[in-house]
Amino acid sequence: MAITASMVKDLRTKTGAGMMDCKKALSATNGDMDKAIDFLREKGLAAAAKKADRIAAEGLVYSYIHGNGRIGVLVEVNCETDFVAQTANFKDLCKDIAMQIAAANPTYLKREDVPQEVLDHEKEVLRQQALNEGKPEKIVEKMMVGRLEKFYKENCLLEQEFIKDSDKTIQQVITENIAKIGEKIDIRRYSRYELGEGLEKRNDDFVSEVMAQAK
C-alpha cells in the first residue's frame, strides 16, 4: 500500500512521533493506522515524543579528545535528572554524540540554526548549479528543495547520518535513547576544536580515524 503524506501527518498528530518514524511504522504495517500506533508504542517512540515539552536541565558537559590529540569536542547533553545523567547509557550516548561531532564536523546543531543569509546563498548556488546542468526552469525549484535537504543532512548535527549506523540520524538515536531511558534528552550546544584550525596543513581523514577508535 502506498504511504501518503496525509497518512504520515495523521499518525504524527495521533502519536507525536517523528515524521520518519511514522512513515516507517506505516510501511511496516502496510498502512494500517491502528497497527502503526501499536508499532510506535512498542518501540517507545510515541511515548518519547510526548516528553518533548518536559524540562531537561540536568545532564553532562562531555569532553572527547581524539586519540592523537588533534581534535577535541565539548558537548552539553541535557536530561531531566542527575540520576540518569550518571548512568552508563547516558554517558555512552554523550560519547557517541561527541565522536559524531569530532568526525562529521557539523556547522549547526539543527536546521533552524542556519542563518537566513546562508540559506539564501545556498539556494542561489544550488539554483545556478541546476540551470548550468541544463535543467528546465520549471523543475529547478523542486530540485533545489531536494538539494537543500542534502545540505541540512551534511551540515546540521541532528540530521547527520550516525557514524556508527548510517541508517539512523542523530535525532533518531536521541529519540531511541529517550524511549530507552525514559527522560527527555536534548543536545544544547557544542564546541569542536581542531589543532591548527585555520592554518595551512595537510588534510587527514579524521572520520576514518575516529571510526577506528569507535570500534
Short mmCIF file of N, CA and C in Angstrom, two decimals, residues 62-213:
data_model
loop_
_atom_site.label_atom_id
_atom_site.label_comp_id
_atom_site.label_asym_id
_atom_site.label_seq_id
_atom_site.Cartn_x
_atom_site.Cartn_y
_atom_site.Cartn_z
N TYR A 62 30.17 16.86 28.27
CA TYR A 62 31.03 15.72 27.99
C TYR A 62 32.20 16.16 27.11
N SER A 63 33.39 15.69 27.45
CA SER A 63 34.58 16.03 26.66
C SER A 63 35.11 14.80 25.95
N TYR A 64 35.55 15.00 24.74
CA TYR A 64 36.14 13.90 23.96
C TYR A 64 37.37 14.44 23.24
N ILE A 65 38.49 13.77 23.45
CA ILE A 65 39.72 14.12 22.76
C ILE A 65 40.10 12.97 21.85
N HIS A 66 40.25 13.25 20.58
CA HIS A 66 40.63 12.19 19.64
C HIS A 66 42.02 11.68 20.01
N GLY A 67 42.23 10.38 19.81
CA GLY A 67 43.40 9.68 20.29
C GLY A 67 44.74 10.35 20.03
N ASN A 68 44.89 11.00 18.88
CA ASN A 68 46.18 11.62 18.59
C ASN A 68 46.25 13.08 19.08
N GLY A 69 45.23 13.49 19.81
CA GLY A 69 45.24 14.82 20.41
C GLY A 69 45.02 15.96 19.44
N ARG A 70 44.50 15.68 18.25
CA ARG A 70 44.34 16.73 17.25
C ARG A 70 42.93 17.29 17.16
N ILE A 71 41.97 16.58 17.74
CA ILE A 71 40.59 17.07 17.74
C ILE A 71 40.02 16.95 19.14
N GLY A 72 39.35 18.00 19.60
CA GLY A 72 38.68 17.98 20.90
C GLY A 72 37.25 18.47 20.77
N VAL A 73 36.36 17.88 21.54
CA VAL A 73 34.94 18.26 21.50
C VAL A 73 34.42 18.43 22.91
N LEU A 74 33.65 19.48 23.14
CA LEU A 74 32.86 19.66 24.35
C LEU A 74 31.40 19.73 23.91
N VAL A 75 30.55 18.92 24.52
CA VAL A 75 29.14 18.94 24.16
C VAL A 75 28.30 18.87 25.43
N GLU A 76 27.28 19.71 25.49
CA GLU A 76 26.34 19.68 26.62
C GLU A 76 25.10 18.91 26.19
N VAL A 77 24.86 17.81 26.88
CA VAL A 77 23.68 16.99 26.63
C VAL A 77 22.82 17.01 27.88
N ASN A 78 21.57 17.42 27.74
CA ASN A 78 20.68 17.58 28.89
C ASN A 78 19.69 16.43 29.03
N CYS A 79 19.37 16.10 30.27
CA CYS A 79 18.29 15.17 30.58
C CYS A 79 17.51 15.77 31.75
N GLU A 80 16.59 15.00 32.34
CA GLU A 80 15.72 15.57 33.37
C GLU A 80 16.25 15.42 34.79
N THR A 81 17.04 14.37 35.04
CA THR A 81 17.51 14.13 36.41
C THR A 81 19.00 13.82 36.43
N ASP A 82 19.62 14.15 37.57
CA ASP A 82 21.04 13.87 37.74
C ASP A 82 21.28 12.36 37.80
N PHE A 83 20.29 11.62 38.28
CA PHE A 83 20.42 10.16 38.35
C PHE A 83 20.67 9.58 36.96
N VAL A 84 19.85 9.98 36.00
CA VAL A 84 20.01 9.50 34.63
C VAL A 84 21.33 9.98 34.03
N ALA A 85 21.72 11.21 34.36
CA ALA A 85 22.96 11.77 33.82
C ALA A 85 24.18 10.94 34.19
N GLN A 86 24.10 10.21 35.31
CA GLN A 86 25.24 9.43 35.77
C GLN A 86 25.18 7.97 35.33
N THR A 87 24.17 7.60 34.57
CA THR A 87 24.07 6.21 34.12
C THR A 87 24.99 5.93 32.95
N ALA A 88 25.34 4.67 32.78
CA ALA A 88 26.23 4.26 31.69
C ALA A 88 25.60 4.53 30.33
N ASN A 89 24.29 4.29 30.21
CA ASN A 89 23.61 4.51 28.93
C ASN A 89 23.71 5.96 28.48
N PHE A 90 23.48 6.87 29.43
CA PHE A 90 23.52 8.30 29.09
C PHE A 90 24.94 8.73 28.73
N LYS A 91 25.91 8.24 29.48
CA LYS A 91 27.30 8.59 29.19
C LYS A 91 27.75 8.03 27.84
N ASP A 92 27.27 6.84 27.50
CA ASP A 92 27.59 6.25 26.19
C ASP A 92 26.99 7.10 25.07
N LEU A 93 25.76 7.59 25.30
CA LEU A 93 25.13 8.46 24.31
C LEU A 93 25.94 9.74 24.14
N CYS A 94 26.35 10.34 25.24
CA CYS A 94 27.16 11.57 25.16
C CYS A 94 28.45 11.33 24.38
N LYS A 95 29.08 10.18 24.63
CA LYS A 95 30.32 9.85 23.91
C LYS A 95 30.06 9.70 22.42
N ASP A 96 28.98 9.02 22.08
CA ASP A 96 28.64 8.84 20.65
C ASP A 96 28.41 10.18 19.97
N ILE A 97 27.72 11.09 20.66
CA ILE A 97 27.45 12.40 20.09
C ILE A 97 28.74 13.18 19.91
N ALA A 98 29.61 13.13 20.92
CA ALA A 98 30.89 13.83 20.85
C ALA A 98 31.75 13.29 19.71
N MET A 99 31.76 11.98 19.55
CA MET A 99 32.53 11.37 18.46
C MET A 99 31.95 11.74 17.10
N GLN A 100 30.63 11.85 17.04
CA GLN A 100 29.97 12.28 15.80
C GLN A 100 30.44 13.68 15.42
N ILE A 101 30.47 14.58 16.40
CA ILE A 101 30.90 15.96 16.16
C ILE A 101 32.36 15.99 15.72
N ALA A 102 33.18 15.17 16.36
CA ALA A 102 34.60 15.11 16.00
C ALA A 102 34.78 14.63 14.57
N ALA A 103 34.04 13.61 14.18
CA ALA A 103 34.21 13.00 12.87
C ALA A 103 33.54 13.79 11.75
N ALA A 104 32.29 14.22 11.98
CA ALA A 104 31.49 14.81 10.91
C ALA A 104 31.53 16.34 10.87
N ASN A 105 32.03 16.97 11.93
CA ASN A 105 32.22 18.42 11.97
C ASN A 105 30.98 19.21 11.52
N PRO A 106 29.85 19.02 12.19
CA PRO A 106 28.64 19.77 11.81
C PRO A 106 28.80 21.27 12.06
N THR A 107 28.25 22.07 11.18
CA THR A 107 28.33 23.52 11.32
C THR A 107 27.25 24.05 12.26
N TYR A 108 26.09 23.37 12.26
CA TYR A 108 24.95 23.81 13.07
C TYR A 108 24.39 22.63 13.84
N LEU A 109 23.66 22.93 14.92
CA LEU A 109 23.02 21.88 15.69
C LEU A 109 21.78 21.37 14.97
N LYS A 110 20.91 22.29 14.52
CA LYS A 110 19.68 21.91 13.84
C LYS A 110 19.41 22.89 12.69
N ARG A 111 18.51 22.53 11.81
CA ARG A 111 18.27 23.35 10.62
C ARG A 111 17.77 24.75 10.96
N GLU A 112 17.07 24.87 12.08
CA GLU A 112 16.56 26.19 12.48
C GLU A 112 17.69 27.15 12.84
N ASP A 113 18.88 26.62 13.07
CA ASP A 113 20.02 27.45 13.43
C ASP A 113 20.74 28.04 12.22
N VAL A 114 20.41 27.57 11.04
CA VAL A 114 21.09 28.06 9.83
C VAL A 114 20.61 29.49 9.55
N PRO A 115 21.50 30.47 9.51
CA PRO A 115 21.09 31.86 9.25
C PRO A 115 20.42 32.00 7.88
N GLN A 116 19.48 32.92 7.79
CA GLN A 116 18.75 33.11 6.54
C GLN A 116 19.66 33.49 5.39
N GLU A 117 20.70 34.30 5.68
CA GLU A 117 21.60 34.70 4.60
C GLU A 117 22.40 33.52 4.06
N VAL A 118 22.69 32.55 4.93
CA VAL A 118 23.38 31.34 4.48
C VAL A 118 22.44 30.51 3.60
N LEU A 119 21.19 30.40 4.01
CA LEU A 119 20.21 29.67 3.20
C LEU A 119 20.00 30.33 1.85
N ASP A 120 19.88 31.65 1.85
CA ASP A 120 19.68 32.38 0.59
C ASP A 120 20.85 32.15 -0.36
N HIS A 121 22.07 32.22 0.18
CA HIS A 121 23.26 31.99 -0.64
C HIS A 121 23.27 30.57 -1.18
N GLU A 122 22.97 29.61 -0.31
CA GLU A 122 22.98 28.20 -0.72
C GLU A 122 21.94 27.94 -1.79
N LYS A 123 20.75 28.53 -1.64
CA LYS A 123 19.69 28.36 -2.63
C LYS A 123 20.11 28.90 -3.99
N GLU A 124 20.78 30.06 -3.99
CA GLU A 124 21.22 30.65 -5.25
C GLU A 124 22.28 29.79 -5.92
N VAL A 125 23.21 29.26 -5.12
CA VAL A 125 24.24 28.38 -5.67
C VAL A 125 23.60 27.13 -6.26
N LEU A 126 22.67 26.53 -5.52
CA LEU A 126 22.01 25.32 -5.99
C LEU A 126 21.17 25.59 -7.24
N ARG A 127 20.55 26.76 -7.29
CA ARG A 127 19.75 27.14 -8.44
C ARG A 127 20.63 27.26 -9.68
N GLN A 128 21.78 27.91 -9.52
CA GLN A 128 22.69 28.07 -10.66
C GLN A 128 23.26 26.73 -11.10
N GLN A 129 23.52 25.85 -10.15
CA GLN A 129 24.01 24.52 -10.49
C GLN A 129 23.01 23.79 -11.37
N ALA A 130 21.74 23.85 -10.97
CA ALA A 130 20.69 23.17 -11.73
C ALA A 130 20.55 23.76 -13.12
N LEU A 131 20.60 25.09 -13.21
CA LEU A 131 20.48 25.74 -14.52
C LEU A 131 21.69 25.41 -15.40
N ASN A 132 22.88 25.37 -14.80
CA ASN A 132 24.08 25.03 -15.56
C ASN A 132 24.06 23.60 -16.06
N GLU A 133 23.29 22.75 -15.39
CA GLU A 133 23.16 21.36 -15.82
C GLU A 133 22.12 21.23 -16.93
N GLY A 134 21.53 22.37 -17.29
CA GLY A 134 20.56 22.36 -18.38
C GLY A 134 19.16 21.95 -17.97
N LYS A 135 18.88 22.00 -16.68
CA LYS A 135 17.55 21.61 -16.21
C LYS A 135 16.54 22.71 -16.53
N PRO A 136 15.32 22.32 -16.93
CA PRO A 136 14.27 23.31 -17.22
C PRO A 136 13.94 24.15 -15.99
N GLU A 137 13.67 25.41 -16.20
CA GLU A 137 13.36 26.33 -15.11
C GLU A 137 12.23 25.81 -14.23
N LYS A 138 11.26 25.14 -14.85
CA LYS A 138 10.08 24.71 -14.10
C LYS A 138 10.36 23.62 -13.07
N ILE A 139 11.48 22.88 -13.23
CA ILE A 139 11.78 21.85 -12.24
C ILE A 139 12.96 22.22 -11.34
N VAL A 140 13.55 23.37 -11.63
CA VAL A 140 14.69 23.81 -10.83
C VAL A 140 14.31 23.98 -9.36
N GLU A 141 13.14 24.57 -9.11
CA GLU A 141 12.71 24.79 -7.73
C GLU A 141 12.57 23.47 -6.97
N LYS A 142 12.02 22.46 -7.63
CA LYS A 142 11.86 21.15 -6.98
C LYS A 142 13.23 20.53 -6.70
N MET A 143 14.15 20.70 -7.63
CA MET A 143 15.49 20.17 -7.42
C MET A 143 16.18 20.87 -6.25
N MET A 144 15.94 22.16 -6.13
CA MET A 144 16.55 22.93 -5.04
C MET A 144 16.09 22.42 -3.68
N VAL A 145 14.83 22.03 -3.59
CA VAL A 145 14.30 21.52 -2.32
C VAL A 145 15.07 20.26 -1.91
N GLY A 146 15.25 19.36 -2.86
CA GLY A 146 15.97 18.12 -2.57
C GLY A 146 17.42 18.37 -2.21
N ARG A 147 18.06 19.29 -2.93
CA ARG A 147 19.47 19.58 -2.68
C ARG A 147 19.66 20.34 -1.38
N LEU A 148 18.66 21.13 -1.01
CA LEU A 148 18.74 21.84 0.27
C LEU A 148 18.61 20.85 1.43
N GLU A 149 17.80 19.81 1.24
CA GLU A 149 17.70 18.77 2.26
C GLU A 149 19.06 18.10 2.46
N LYS A 150 19.76 17.89 1.36
CA LYS A 150 21.09 17.29 1.44
C LYS A 150 22.04 18.22 2.22
N PHE A 151 21.90 19.52 2.00
CA PHE A 151 22.71 20.50 2.73
C PHE A 151 22.47 20.37 4.23
N TYR A 152 21.19 20.26 4.63
CA TYR A 152 20.86 20.11 6.04
C TYR A 152 21.48 18.83 6.61
N LYS A 153 21.38 17.74 5.86
CA LYS A 153 21.89 16.46 6.33
C LYS A 153 23.40 16.46 6.49
N GLU A 154 24.07 17.25 5.70
CA GLU A 154 25.53 17.30 5.78
C GLU A 154 26.01 18.27 6.86
N ASN A 155 25.24 19.31 7.13
CA ASN A 155 25.72 20.40 7.98
C ASN A 155 25.06 20.54 9.34
N CYS A 156 23.92 19.89 9.56
CA CYS A 156 23.20 20.00 10.83
C CYS A 156 23.33 18.71 11.62
N LEU A 157 23.87 18.80 12.81
CA LEU A 157 24.17 17.63 13.63
C LEU A 157 22.98 16.68 13.75
N LEU A 158 21.81 17.20 14.11
CA LEU A 158 20.66 16.33 14.36
C LEU A 158 20.22 15.58 13.11
N GLU A 159 20.58 16.06 11.93
CA GLU A 159 20.14 15.43 10.69
C GLU A 159 21.23 14.62 10.01
N GLN A 160 22.43 14.62 10.60
CA GLN A 160 23.52 13.86 10.02
C GLN A 160 23.31 12.36 10.21
N GLU A 161 23.87 11.57 9.29
CA GLU A 161 23.87 10.12 9.46
C GLU A 161 24.79 9.77 10.63
N PHE A 162 24.33 8.90 11.48
CA PHE A 162 25.12 8.45 12.64
C PHE A 162 26.33 7.68 12.14
N ILE A 163 27.52 8.04 12.62
CA ILE A 163 28.74 7.41 12.11
C ILE A 163 28.81 5.92 12.42
N LYS A 164 28.07 5.46 13.44
CA LYS A 164 28.08 4.04 13.77
C LYS A 164 26.98 3.25 13.07
N ASP A 165 26.01 3.96 12.51
CA ASP A 165 24.89 3.30 11.82
C ASP A 165 24.28 4.30 10.85
N SER A 166 24.65 4.20 9.59
CA SER A 166 24.22 5.18 8.59
C SER A 166 22.72 5.12 8.29
N ASP A 167 22.03 4.10 8.82
CA ASP A 167 20.58 4.02 8.62
C ASP A 167 19.83 4.94 9.59
N LYS A 168 20.56 5.52 10.54
CA LYS A 168 19.92 6.38 11.53
C LYS A 168 20.51 7.78 11.48
N THR A 169 19.68 8.77 11.81
CA THR A 169 20.18 10.12 12.01
C THR A 169 20.48 10.30 13.50
N ILE A 170 21.19 11.36 13.85
CA ILE A 170 21.45 11.64 15.26
C ILE A 170 20.14 11.88 16.01
N GLN A 171 19.18 12.54 15.36
CA GLN A 171 17.89 12.75 16.02
C GLN A 171 17.21 11.43 16.34
N GLN A 172 17.32 10.45 15.43
CA GLN A 172 16.72 9.15 15.69
C GLN A 172 17.43 8.43 16.83
N VAL A 173 18.73 8.59 16.90
CA VAL A 173 19.49 7.99 18.00
C VAL A 173 19.03 8.58 19.33
N ILE A 174 18.83 9.89 19.36
CA ILE A 174 18.36 10.54 20.59
C ILE A 174 16.96 10.06 20.95
N THR A 175 16.08 9.98 19.95
CA THR A 175 14.71 9.53 20.20
C THR A 175 14.69 8.11 20.76
N GLU A 176 15.51 7.24 20.21
CA GLU A 176 15.59 5.88 20.71
C GLU A 176 16.07 5.84 22.17
N ASN A 177 16.99 6.73 22.50
CA ASN A 177 17.50 6.77 23.87
C ASN A 177 16.49 7.37 24.83
N ILE A 178 15.67 8.29 24.34
CA ILE A 178 14.59 8.82 25.18
C ILE A 178 13.63 7.69 25.55
N ALA A 179 13.31 6.86 24.53
CA ALA A 179 12.43 5.72 24.77
C ALA A 179 13.05 4.72 25.74
N LYS A 180 14.36 4.52 25.64
CA LYS A 180 15.07 3.56 26.48
C LYS A 180 15.26 4.08 27.90
N ILE A 181 15.66 5.34 28.01
CA ILE A 181 15.99 5.91 29.33
C ILE A 181 14.75 6.40 30.07
N GLY A 182 13.78 6.93 29.30
CA GLY A 182 12.54 7.38 29.93
C GLY A 182 12.51 8.84 30.32
N GLU A 183 13.48 9.62 29.82
CA GLU A 183 13.51 11.06 30.09
C GLU A 183 13.75 11.83 28.80
N LYS A 184 13.37 13.09 28.82
CA LYS A 184 13.67 13.97 27.71
C LYS A 184 15.19 14.16 27.62
N ILE A 185 15.71 14.16 26.41
CA ILE A 185 17.14 14.36 26.17
C ILE A 185 17.30 15.42 25.09
N ASP A 186 18.17 16.37 25.34
CA ASP A 186 18.45 17.44 24.37
C ASP A 186 19.96 17.62 24.23
N ILE A 187 20.39 17.89 23.01
CA ILE A 187 21.75 18.41 22.82
C ILE A 187 21.60 19.93 22.84
N ARG A 188 22.23 20.57 23.80
CA ARG A 188 22.03 22.02 23.94
C ARG A 188 23.05 22.82 23.12
N ARG A 189 24.31 22.43 23.20
CA ARG A 189 25.35 23.17 22.50
C ARG A 189 26.62 22.33 22.44
N TYR A 190 27.51 22.74 21.58
CA TYR A 190 28.78 22.03 21.48
C TYR A 190 29.85 22.95 20.89
N SER A 191 31.11 22.56 21.13
CA SER A 191 32.24 23.25 20.52
C SER A 191 33.21 22.17 20.03
N ARG A 192 33.78 22.41 18.87
CA ARG A 192 34.75 21.46 18.30
C ARG A 192 36.05 22.21 18.03
N TYR A 193 37.15 21.63 18.47
CA TYR A 193 38.46 22.24 18.29
C TYR A 193 39.34 21.29 17.48
N GLU A 194 40.01 21.86 16.50
CA GLU A 194 40.93 21.06 15.68
C GLU A 194 42.29 21.74 15.68
N LEU A 195 43.30 20.97 15.99
CA LEU A 195 44.66 21.50 16.06
C LEU A 195 45.04 22.19 14.76
N GLY A 196 45.49 23.45 14.87
CA GLY A 196 45.93 24.18 13.69
C GLY A 196 44.79 24.64 12.80
N GLU A 197 43.58 24.63 13.33
CA GLU A 197 42.43 25.03 12.52
C GLU A 197 42.62 26.45 11.99
N GLY A 198 42.42 26.63 10.71
CA GLY A 198 42.60 27.93 10.09
C GLY A 198 43.99 28.14 9.53
N LEU A 199 44.90 27.24 9.89
CA LEU A 199 46.26 27.31 9.37
C LEU A 199 46.41 26.32 8.23
N GLU A 200 47.37 26.56 7.37
CA GLU A 200 47.60 25.65 6.26
C GLU A 200 48.20 24.36 6.78
N LYS A 201 47.58 23.23 6.45
CA LYS A 201 48.06 21.94 6.93
C LYS A 201 47.56 20.84 6.02
N ARG A 202 48.11 19.66 6.19
CA ARG A 202 47.67 18.54 5.35
C ARG A 202 46.27 18.10 5.77
N ASN A 203 45.56 17.49 4.87
CA ASN A 203 44.18 17.11 5.12
C ASN A 203 44.10 15.62 5.46
N ASP A 204 43.88 15.30 6.73
CA ASP A 204 43.77 13.91 7.15
C ASP A 204 42.32 13.46 7.12
N ASP A 205 42.13 12.14 7.01
CA ASP A 205 40.79 11.58 7.04
C ASP A 205 40.40 11.32 8.49
N PHE A 206 39.88 12.36 9.17
CA PHE A 206 39.56 12.23 10.58
C PHE A 206 38.38 11.30 10.81
N VAL A 207 37.46 11.20 9.84
CA VAL A 207 36.32 10.31 10.01
C VAL A 207 36.81 8.88 10.19
N SER A 208 37.74 8.46 9.35
CA SER A 208 38.27 7.10 9.44
C SER A 208 38.97 6.87 10.77
N GLU A 209 39.71 7.87 11.22
CA GLU A 209 40.44 7.75 12.48
C GLU A 209 39.49 7.63 13.66
N VAL A 210 38.47 8.47 13.68
CA VAL A 210 37.51 8.43 14.78
C VAL A 210 36.72 7.12 14.76
N MET A 211 36.33 6.68 13.56
CA MET A 211 35.60 5.42 13.44
C MET A 211 36.44 4.25 13.93
N ALA A 212 37.74 4.29 13.67
CA ALA A 212 38.64 3.22 14.11
C ALA A 212 38.64 3.14 15.64
N GLN A 213 38.57 4.31 16.29
CA GLN A 213 38.53 4.32 17.76
C GLN A 213 37.18 3.88 18.29
#
